[in-house]
Coordinates of C-alpha atoms in Angstrom, one line a residue:
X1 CA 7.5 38.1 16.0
X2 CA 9.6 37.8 13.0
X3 CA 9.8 34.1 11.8
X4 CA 13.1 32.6 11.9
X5 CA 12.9 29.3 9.6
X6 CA 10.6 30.4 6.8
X7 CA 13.9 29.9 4.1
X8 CA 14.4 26.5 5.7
X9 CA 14.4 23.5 3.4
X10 CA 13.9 19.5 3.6
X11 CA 16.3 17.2 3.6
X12 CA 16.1 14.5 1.3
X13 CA 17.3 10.9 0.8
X14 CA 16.5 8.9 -2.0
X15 CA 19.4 6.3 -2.5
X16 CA 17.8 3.8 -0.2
X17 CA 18.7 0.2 -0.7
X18 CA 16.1 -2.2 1.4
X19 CA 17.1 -5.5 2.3
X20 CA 14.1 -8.2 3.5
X21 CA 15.6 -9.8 7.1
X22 CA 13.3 -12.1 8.0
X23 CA 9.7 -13.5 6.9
X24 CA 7.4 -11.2 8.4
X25 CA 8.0 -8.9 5.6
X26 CA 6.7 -5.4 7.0
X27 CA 9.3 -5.5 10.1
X28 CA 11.4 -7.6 8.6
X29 CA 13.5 -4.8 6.3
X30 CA 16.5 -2.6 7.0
X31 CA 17.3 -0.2 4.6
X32 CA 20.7 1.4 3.7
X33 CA 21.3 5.3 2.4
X34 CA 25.3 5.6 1.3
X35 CA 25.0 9.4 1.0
X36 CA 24.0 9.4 4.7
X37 CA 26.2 6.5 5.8
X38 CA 22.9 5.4 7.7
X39 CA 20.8 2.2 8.4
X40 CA 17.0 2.5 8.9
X41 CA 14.7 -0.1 10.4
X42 CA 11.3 -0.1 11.9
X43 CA 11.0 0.3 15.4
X44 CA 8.6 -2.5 15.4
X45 CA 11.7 -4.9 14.7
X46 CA 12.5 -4.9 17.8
X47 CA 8.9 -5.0 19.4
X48 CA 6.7 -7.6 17.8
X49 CA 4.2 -9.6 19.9
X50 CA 3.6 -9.0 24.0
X51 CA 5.0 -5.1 23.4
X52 CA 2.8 -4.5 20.8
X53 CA -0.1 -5.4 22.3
X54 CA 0.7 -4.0 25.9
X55 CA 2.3 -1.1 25.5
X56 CA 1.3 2.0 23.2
X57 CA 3.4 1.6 20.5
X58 CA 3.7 4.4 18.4
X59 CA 5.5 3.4 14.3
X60 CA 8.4 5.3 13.2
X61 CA 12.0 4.9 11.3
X62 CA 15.1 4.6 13.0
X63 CA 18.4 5.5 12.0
X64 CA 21.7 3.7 13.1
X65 CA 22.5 6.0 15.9
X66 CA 19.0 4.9 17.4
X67 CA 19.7 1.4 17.1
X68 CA 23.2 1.9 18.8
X69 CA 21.0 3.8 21.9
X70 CA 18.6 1.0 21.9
X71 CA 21.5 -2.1 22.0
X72 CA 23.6 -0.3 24.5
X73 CA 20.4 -0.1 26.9
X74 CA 19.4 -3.5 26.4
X75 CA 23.3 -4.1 27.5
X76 CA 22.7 -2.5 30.4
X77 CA 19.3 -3.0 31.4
X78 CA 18.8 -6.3 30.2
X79 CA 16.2 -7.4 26.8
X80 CA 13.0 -6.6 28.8
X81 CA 9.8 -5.0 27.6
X82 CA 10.3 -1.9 29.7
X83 CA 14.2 -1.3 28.3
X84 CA 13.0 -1.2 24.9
X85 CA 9.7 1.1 25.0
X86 CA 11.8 3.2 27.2
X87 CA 13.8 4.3 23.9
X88 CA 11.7 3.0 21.0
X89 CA 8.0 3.3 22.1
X90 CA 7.6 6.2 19.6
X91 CA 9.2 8.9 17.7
X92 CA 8.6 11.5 20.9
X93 CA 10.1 8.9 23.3
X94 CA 13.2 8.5 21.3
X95 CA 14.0 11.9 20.6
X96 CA 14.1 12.7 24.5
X97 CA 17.0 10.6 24.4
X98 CA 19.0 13.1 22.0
X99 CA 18.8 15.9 19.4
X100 CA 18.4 14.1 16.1
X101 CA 17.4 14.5 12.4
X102 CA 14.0 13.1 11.9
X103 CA 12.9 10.8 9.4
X104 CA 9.7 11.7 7.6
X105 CA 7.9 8.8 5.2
X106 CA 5.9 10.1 2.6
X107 CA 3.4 7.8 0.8
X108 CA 1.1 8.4 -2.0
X109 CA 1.9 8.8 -5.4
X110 CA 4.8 10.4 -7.1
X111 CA 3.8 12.9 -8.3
X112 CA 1.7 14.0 -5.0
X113 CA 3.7 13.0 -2.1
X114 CA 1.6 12.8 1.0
X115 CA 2.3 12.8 4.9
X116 CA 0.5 11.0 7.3
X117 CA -1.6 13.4 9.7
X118 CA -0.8 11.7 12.8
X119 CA 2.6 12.0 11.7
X120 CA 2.4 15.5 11.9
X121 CA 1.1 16.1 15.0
X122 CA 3.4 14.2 16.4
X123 CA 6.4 16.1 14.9
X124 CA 5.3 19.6 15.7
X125 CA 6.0 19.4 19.5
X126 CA 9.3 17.6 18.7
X127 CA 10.7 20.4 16.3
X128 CA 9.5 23.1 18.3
X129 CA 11.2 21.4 21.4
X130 CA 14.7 20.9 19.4
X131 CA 14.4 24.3 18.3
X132 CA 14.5 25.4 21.9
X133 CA 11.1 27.3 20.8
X134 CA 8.3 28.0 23.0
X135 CA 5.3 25.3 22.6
X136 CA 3.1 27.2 25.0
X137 CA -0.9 28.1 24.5
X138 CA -1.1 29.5 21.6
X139 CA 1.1 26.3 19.8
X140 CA -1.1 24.1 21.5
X141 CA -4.0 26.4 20.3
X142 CA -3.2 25.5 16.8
X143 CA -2.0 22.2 16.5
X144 CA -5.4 21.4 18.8
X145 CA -7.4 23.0 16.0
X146 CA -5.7 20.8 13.3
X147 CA -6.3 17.3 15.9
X148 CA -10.0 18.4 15.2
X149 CA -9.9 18.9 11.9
X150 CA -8.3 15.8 10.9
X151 CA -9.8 13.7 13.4
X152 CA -12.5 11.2 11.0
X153 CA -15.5 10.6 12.1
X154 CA -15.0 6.6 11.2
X155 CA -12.1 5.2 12.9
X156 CA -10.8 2.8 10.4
X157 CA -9.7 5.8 8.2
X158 CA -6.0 7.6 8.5
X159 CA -6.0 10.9 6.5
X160 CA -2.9 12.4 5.0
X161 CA -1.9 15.9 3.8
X162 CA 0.2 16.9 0.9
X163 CA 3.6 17.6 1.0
X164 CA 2.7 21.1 0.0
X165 CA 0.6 21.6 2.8
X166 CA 2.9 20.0 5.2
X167 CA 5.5 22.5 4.3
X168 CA 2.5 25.2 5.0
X169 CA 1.7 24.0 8.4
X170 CA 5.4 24.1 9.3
X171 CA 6.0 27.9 8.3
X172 CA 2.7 28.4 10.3
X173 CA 4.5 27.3 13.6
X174 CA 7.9 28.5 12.5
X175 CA 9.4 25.2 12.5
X176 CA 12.9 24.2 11.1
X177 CA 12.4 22.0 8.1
X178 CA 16.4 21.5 7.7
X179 CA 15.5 19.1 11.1
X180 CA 13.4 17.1 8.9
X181 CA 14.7 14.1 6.2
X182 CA 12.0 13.1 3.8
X183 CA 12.1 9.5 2.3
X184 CA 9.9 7.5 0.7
X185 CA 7.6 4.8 2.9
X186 CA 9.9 1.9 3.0
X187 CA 7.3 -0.4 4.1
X188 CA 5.4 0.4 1.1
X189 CA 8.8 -0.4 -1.2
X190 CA 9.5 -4.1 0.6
X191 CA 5.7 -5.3 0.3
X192 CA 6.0 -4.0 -3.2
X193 CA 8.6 -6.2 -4.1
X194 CA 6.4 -9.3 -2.1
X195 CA 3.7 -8.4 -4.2
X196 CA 5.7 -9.0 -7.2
X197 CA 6.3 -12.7 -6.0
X198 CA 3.2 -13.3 -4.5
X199 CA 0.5 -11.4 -5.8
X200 CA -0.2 -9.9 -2.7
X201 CA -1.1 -5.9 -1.3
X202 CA 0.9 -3.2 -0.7
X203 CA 0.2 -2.1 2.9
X204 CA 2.2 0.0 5.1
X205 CA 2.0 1.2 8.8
X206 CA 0.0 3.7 10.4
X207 CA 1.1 6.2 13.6
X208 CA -1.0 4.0 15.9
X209 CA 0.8 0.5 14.8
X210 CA -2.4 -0.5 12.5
X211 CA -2.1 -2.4 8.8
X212 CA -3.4 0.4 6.3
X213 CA -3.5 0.4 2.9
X214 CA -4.6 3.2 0.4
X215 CA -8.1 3.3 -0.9
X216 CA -7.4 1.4 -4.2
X217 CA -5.8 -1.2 -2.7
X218 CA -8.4 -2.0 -0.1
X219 CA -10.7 -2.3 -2.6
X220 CA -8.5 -4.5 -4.4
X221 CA -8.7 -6.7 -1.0
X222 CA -12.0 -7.0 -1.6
X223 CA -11.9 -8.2 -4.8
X224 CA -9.2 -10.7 -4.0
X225 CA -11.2 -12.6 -1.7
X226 CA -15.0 -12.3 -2.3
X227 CA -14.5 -12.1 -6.3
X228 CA -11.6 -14.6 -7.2
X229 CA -12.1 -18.0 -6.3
X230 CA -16.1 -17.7 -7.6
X231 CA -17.2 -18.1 -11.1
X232 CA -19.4 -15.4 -11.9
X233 CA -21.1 -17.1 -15.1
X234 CA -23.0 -19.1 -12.7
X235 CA -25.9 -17.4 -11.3
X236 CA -25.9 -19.6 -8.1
X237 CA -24.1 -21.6 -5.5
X238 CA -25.4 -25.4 -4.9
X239 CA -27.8 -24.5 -2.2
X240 CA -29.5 -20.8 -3.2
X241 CA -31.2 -19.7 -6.5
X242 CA -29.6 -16.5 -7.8
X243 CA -27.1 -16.0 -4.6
X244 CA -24.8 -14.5 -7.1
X245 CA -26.3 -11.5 -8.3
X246 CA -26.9 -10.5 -4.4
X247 CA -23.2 -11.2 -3.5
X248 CA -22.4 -8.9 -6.5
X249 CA -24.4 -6.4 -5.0
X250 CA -23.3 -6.3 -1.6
X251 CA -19.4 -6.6 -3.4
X252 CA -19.9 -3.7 -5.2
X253 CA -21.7 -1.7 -2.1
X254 CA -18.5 -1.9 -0.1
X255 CA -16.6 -1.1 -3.2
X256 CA -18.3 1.9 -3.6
X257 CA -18.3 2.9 0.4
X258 CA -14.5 2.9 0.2
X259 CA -14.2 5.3 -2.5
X260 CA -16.0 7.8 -0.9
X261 CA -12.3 8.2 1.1
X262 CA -9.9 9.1 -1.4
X263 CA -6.8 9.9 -0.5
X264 CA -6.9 8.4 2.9
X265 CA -5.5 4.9 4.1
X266 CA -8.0 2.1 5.3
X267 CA -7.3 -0.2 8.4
X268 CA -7.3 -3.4 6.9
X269 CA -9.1 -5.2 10.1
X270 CA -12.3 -3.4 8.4
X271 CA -12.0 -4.2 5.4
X272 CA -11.6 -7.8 6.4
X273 CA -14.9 -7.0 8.5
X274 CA -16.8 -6.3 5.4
X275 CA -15.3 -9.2 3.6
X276 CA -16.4 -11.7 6.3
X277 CA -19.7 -10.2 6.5
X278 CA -20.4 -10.7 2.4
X279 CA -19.0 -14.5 2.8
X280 CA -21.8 -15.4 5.5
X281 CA -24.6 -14.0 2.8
X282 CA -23.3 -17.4 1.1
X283 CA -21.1 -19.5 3.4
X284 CA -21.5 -22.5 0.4
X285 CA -20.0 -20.3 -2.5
X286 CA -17.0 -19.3 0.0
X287 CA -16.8 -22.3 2.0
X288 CA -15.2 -25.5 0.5
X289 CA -11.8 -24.0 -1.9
X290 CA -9.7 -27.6 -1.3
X291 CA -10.7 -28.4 -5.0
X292 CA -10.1 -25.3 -6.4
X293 CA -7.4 -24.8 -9.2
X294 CA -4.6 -22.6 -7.9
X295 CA -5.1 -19.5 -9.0
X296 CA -2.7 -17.6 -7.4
X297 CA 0.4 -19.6 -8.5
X298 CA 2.5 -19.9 -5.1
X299 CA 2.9 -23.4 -5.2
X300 CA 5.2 -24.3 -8.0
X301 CA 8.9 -25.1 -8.0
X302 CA 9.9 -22.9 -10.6
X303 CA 7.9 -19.6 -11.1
X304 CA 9.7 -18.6 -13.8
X305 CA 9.2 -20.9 -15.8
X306 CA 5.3 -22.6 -15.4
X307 CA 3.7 -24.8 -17.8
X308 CA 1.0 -23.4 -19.7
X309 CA -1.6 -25.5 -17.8
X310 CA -1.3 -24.1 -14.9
X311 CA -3.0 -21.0 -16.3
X312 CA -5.6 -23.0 -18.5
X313 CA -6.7 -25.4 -15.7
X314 CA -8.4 -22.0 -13.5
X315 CA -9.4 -20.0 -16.4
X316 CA -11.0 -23.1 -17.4
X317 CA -12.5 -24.0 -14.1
X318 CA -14.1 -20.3 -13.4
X319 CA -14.7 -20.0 -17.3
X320 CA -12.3 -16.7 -17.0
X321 CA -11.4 -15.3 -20.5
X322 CA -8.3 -17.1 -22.2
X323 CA -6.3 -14.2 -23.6
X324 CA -4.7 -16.1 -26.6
X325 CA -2.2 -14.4 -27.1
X326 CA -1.0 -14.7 -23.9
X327 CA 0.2 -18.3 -25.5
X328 CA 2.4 -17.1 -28.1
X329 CA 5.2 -19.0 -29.1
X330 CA 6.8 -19.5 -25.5
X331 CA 4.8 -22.3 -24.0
X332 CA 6.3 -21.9 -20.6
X333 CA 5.8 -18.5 -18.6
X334 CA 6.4 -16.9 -15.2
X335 CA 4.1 -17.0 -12.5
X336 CA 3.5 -13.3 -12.0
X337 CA 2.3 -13.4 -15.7
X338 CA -0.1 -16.0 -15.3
X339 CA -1.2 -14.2 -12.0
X340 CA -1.9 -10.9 -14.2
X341 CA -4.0 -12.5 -16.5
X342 CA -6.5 -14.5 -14.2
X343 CA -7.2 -11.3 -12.4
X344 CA -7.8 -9.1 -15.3
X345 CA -10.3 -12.4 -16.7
X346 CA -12.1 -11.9 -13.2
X347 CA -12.2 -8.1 -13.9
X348 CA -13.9 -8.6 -17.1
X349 CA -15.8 -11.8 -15.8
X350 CA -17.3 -9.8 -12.4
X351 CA -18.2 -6.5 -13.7
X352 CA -20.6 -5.2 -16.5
X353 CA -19.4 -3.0 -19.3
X354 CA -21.0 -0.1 -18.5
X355 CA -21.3 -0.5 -14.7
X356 CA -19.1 0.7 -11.9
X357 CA -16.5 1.1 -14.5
X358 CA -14.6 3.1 -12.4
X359 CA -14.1 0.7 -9.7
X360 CA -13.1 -1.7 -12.1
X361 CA -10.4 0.7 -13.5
X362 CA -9.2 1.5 -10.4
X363 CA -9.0 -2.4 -9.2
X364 CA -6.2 -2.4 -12.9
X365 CA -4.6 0.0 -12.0
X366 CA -3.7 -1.5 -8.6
X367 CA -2.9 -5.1 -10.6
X368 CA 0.6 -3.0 -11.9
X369 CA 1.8 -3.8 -8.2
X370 CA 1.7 -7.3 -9.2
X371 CA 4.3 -6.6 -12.2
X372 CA 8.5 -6.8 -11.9
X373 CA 9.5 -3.1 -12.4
X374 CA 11.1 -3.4 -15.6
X375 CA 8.3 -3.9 -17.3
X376 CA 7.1 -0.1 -16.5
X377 CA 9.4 1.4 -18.4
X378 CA 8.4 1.9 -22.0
X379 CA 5.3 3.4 -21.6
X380 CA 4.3 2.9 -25.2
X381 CA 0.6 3.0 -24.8
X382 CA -2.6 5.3 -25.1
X383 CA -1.8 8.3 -23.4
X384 CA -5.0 8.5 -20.9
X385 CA -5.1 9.7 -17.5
X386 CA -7.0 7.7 -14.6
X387 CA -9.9 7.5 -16.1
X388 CA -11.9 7.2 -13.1
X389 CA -12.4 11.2 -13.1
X390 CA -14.0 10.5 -17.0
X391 CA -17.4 10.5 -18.5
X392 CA -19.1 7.4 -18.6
X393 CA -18.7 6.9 -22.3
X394 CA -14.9 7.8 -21.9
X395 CA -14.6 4.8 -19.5
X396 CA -15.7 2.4 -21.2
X397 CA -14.2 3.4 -24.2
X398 CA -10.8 3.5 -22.2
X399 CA -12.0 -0.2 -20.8
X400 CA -12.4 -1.9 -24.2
X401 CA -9.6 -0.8 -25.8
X402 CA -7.8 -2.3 -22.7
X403 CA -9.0 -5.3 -22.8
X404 CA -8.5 -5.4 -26.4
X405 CA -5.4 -4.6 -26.8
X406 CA -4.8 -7.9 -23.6
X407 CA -6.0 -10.0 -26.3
X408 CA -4.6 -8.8 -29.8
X409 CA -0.8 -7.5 -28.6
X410 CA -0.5 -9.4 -25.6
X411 CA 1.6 -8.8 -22.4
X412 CA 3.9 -6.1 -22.6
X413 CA 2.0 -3.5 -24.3
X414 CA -1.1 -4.2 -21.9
X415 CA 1.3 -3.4 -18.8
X416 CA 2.6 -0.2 -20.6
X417 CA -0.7 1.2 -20.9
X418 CA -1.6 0.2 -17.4
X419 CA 1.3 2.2 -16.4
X420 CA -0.3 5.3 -17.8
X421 CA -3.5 4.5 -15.5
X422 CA -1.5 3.7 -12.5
X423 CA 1.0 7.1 -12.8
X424 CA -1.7 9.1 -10.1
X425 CA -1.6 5.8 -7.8
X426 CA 1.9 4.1 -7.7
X427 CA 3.6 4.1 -4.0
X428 CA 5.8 7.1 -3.8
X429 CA 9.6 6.7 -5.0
X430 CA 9.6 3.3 -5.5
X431 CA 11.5 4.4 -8.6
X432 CA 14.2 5.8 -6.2
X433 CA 14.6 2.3 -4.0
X434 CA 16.2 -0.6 -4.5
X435 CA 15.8 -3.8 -3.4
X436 CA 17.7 -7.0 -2.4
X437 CA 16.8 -9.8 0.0
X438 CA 18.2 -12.3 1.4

């Protein structure tokens, strides 16, 4: 049979502005397009808690006409668990209740837009059922064959697909692509902007309700919590002889063990499995942080405008590198700046030139998260790719002009060459959001 789509196209929206409602930052958004005159939210908004956990909650984005559905039921019906799954509990369950466009997030970087797989075998039966099109044996055949194909043989890993080959899949089963409005994950774009004030990841959903995050970023978990907050020049804890160079080990094991899935998105209830199992090798080093300096800047009154000190006292505590130019003539900086540089002192403080150098570049890479926007732009720096695809040599010569030019020209230029590394990792469209909060 002739198809009938194959000169469909995507829709696109790209003018989103998110706005953070509420502290628990990854439900708590609602973002506006003008050029569709539409609101999206989470469903998980409206879930959180007892529906969650009882009910088999499937993530996806809402539009405004879903959130009118959902209201006017709850009118009716009363706000009871049932009411709401009945309309939200996933993206099938909510287009029974009418014909709609459906949203599609795309993660990955932007250059390389990438769909979640789950996502896509969830859509296939929906577009094929709004196209009126026949979803019999042979449809179930194929998208069967691609459940098997995707399906991991770990659990805690969520593949993707490219955009590219999204677009293949959907000519495969004649789909209408027109049906389908392509956005960037705007999850992704609100914890982006946390991690900006706090220092923290950039996670996002997956299908089944789960906290992912891409594979550089759960490695940069790791490093957050087993490698900050120890000083490395030590070579043990007050109790064991030589604990360190072990904890380093088993560190850079489950470093390496995540690598091995690129391009895929890691539950973050494993990762923090692998992180509690390399703090019992060494409950004392772990144990006991109510003396510790604050290294990650949260409790000050003003972070944009810290005194010196409060970058000295942990640098000095851990014996991290003290960038000195990072002083210059402006005694007082932000908190975000003084974040930046303790974790690239721990990067140069943890690992060995020489040594897992592409882990360590892909940990900076990540650390640009941690940097306001407007410091991307001028992108003034050595024009290298990732360099974790590079020779050995090329790494570390990549590495130590990095770290040299952190401690001749300071900030600015440092970010602007991280940018460069970053380009093959950054969140999809984050360029194309903006942000306000309330």
């Amino acid at each position: 049979m002739e198809p009938k789509f194959s000169d469909s196209k995507f829709e696109w929206v790209t003018d989103l502005r998110v706005t953070r409602t509420g502290s628990d930052h990854e439900v708590d958004w609602v973002a506006y397009s003008e050029s569709r005159k539409t609101y999206l939210e989470p469903n998980l908004k409206h879930c959180k808690g007892e529906i969650i956990r009882n009910y088999d909650m499937k993530f996806f984005v809402m539009d405004s006409d879903d959130t009118v559905l959902l209201k006017n039921n709850i009118r009716l019906f009363g706000n009871r668990p049932e009411v709401i799954v009945s309309v939200i509990q996933s993206l099938t369950v909510c287009s029974r209740q009418r014909e709609k466009k459906l949203y599609v997030r795309l993660v990955g970087a932007a250059n390389d837009p990438h769909v979640f797989c789950g996502d896509v075998l969830e859509l296939i039966p929906i577009l094929l059922d709004h196209q009126g099109a026949a979803n019999g044996f042979c449809e179930k055949q194929k998208l069967e064959k691609y459940q098997k194909k995707w399906k991991s043989a770990d659990d805690f890993v969520y593949k993707t697909i490219s955009l590219k080959k999204f677009d293949e899949i959907l000519e495969e089963f004649d789909c209408d692509k027109s049906l389908l409005i392509l956005h960037a994950d705007t999850t992704l774009a609100v914890m982006g902007e946390v991690a900006v004030e706090r220092g923290s990841l950039v996670t996002t959903w997956a299908q089944d309700c789960v906290n992912v995050a891409d594979v550089p970023t759960a490695i940069r978990f790791i490093f957050e919590t087993v490698v900050k907050s120890v000083n490395w020049q030590k070579e043990s804890c007050v109790v064991h002889d030589y604990c360190h160079k072990q904890l380093k080990d088993e560190i850079i094991k489950a470093m390496r063990k995540l690598m091995n899935y690129g391009g895929s998105y890691i539950k973050l209830r494993f990762v923090m499995e692998m992180i509690q199992k390399i703090k019992f090798m060494c409950i004392p080093t772990y144990d006991d942080q109510n003396y510790v300096p604050d290294h990650l800047f949260l409790n000050f009154d003003n972070p944009e405008e810290m005194d010196m000190r409060a970058y000295l006292r942990p640098a000095e505590f851990f014996d991290l590198p003290v960038y000195t130019n990072f002083l210059g003539n402006r005694l007082k900086k932000r908190a975000w700046m003084c974040r930046f540089y303790v974790e690239v002192g721990w990067l140069e403080s943890f690992f060995t030139p020489g040594k897992c150098d592409g882990i360590r570049d892909m940990i900076a890479s990540n650390l640009l998260h941690i940097v306001p926007s407007m410091y991307h732009r001028n992108i003034c720096g050595y024009a290298c790719e990732n360099s974790s695809g590079k020779s050995k040599a090329k790494r570390k010569e990549v590495w130590q002009r990095l770290t040299a030019e952190v401690k001749m020209i300071g900030l600015i230029e440092y970010i602007s060459t991280l940018a460069i590394l970053l380009s093959k990792n950054s969140h999809y469209g984050a360029c194309n959001l903006h942000h306000s909060s309330n």
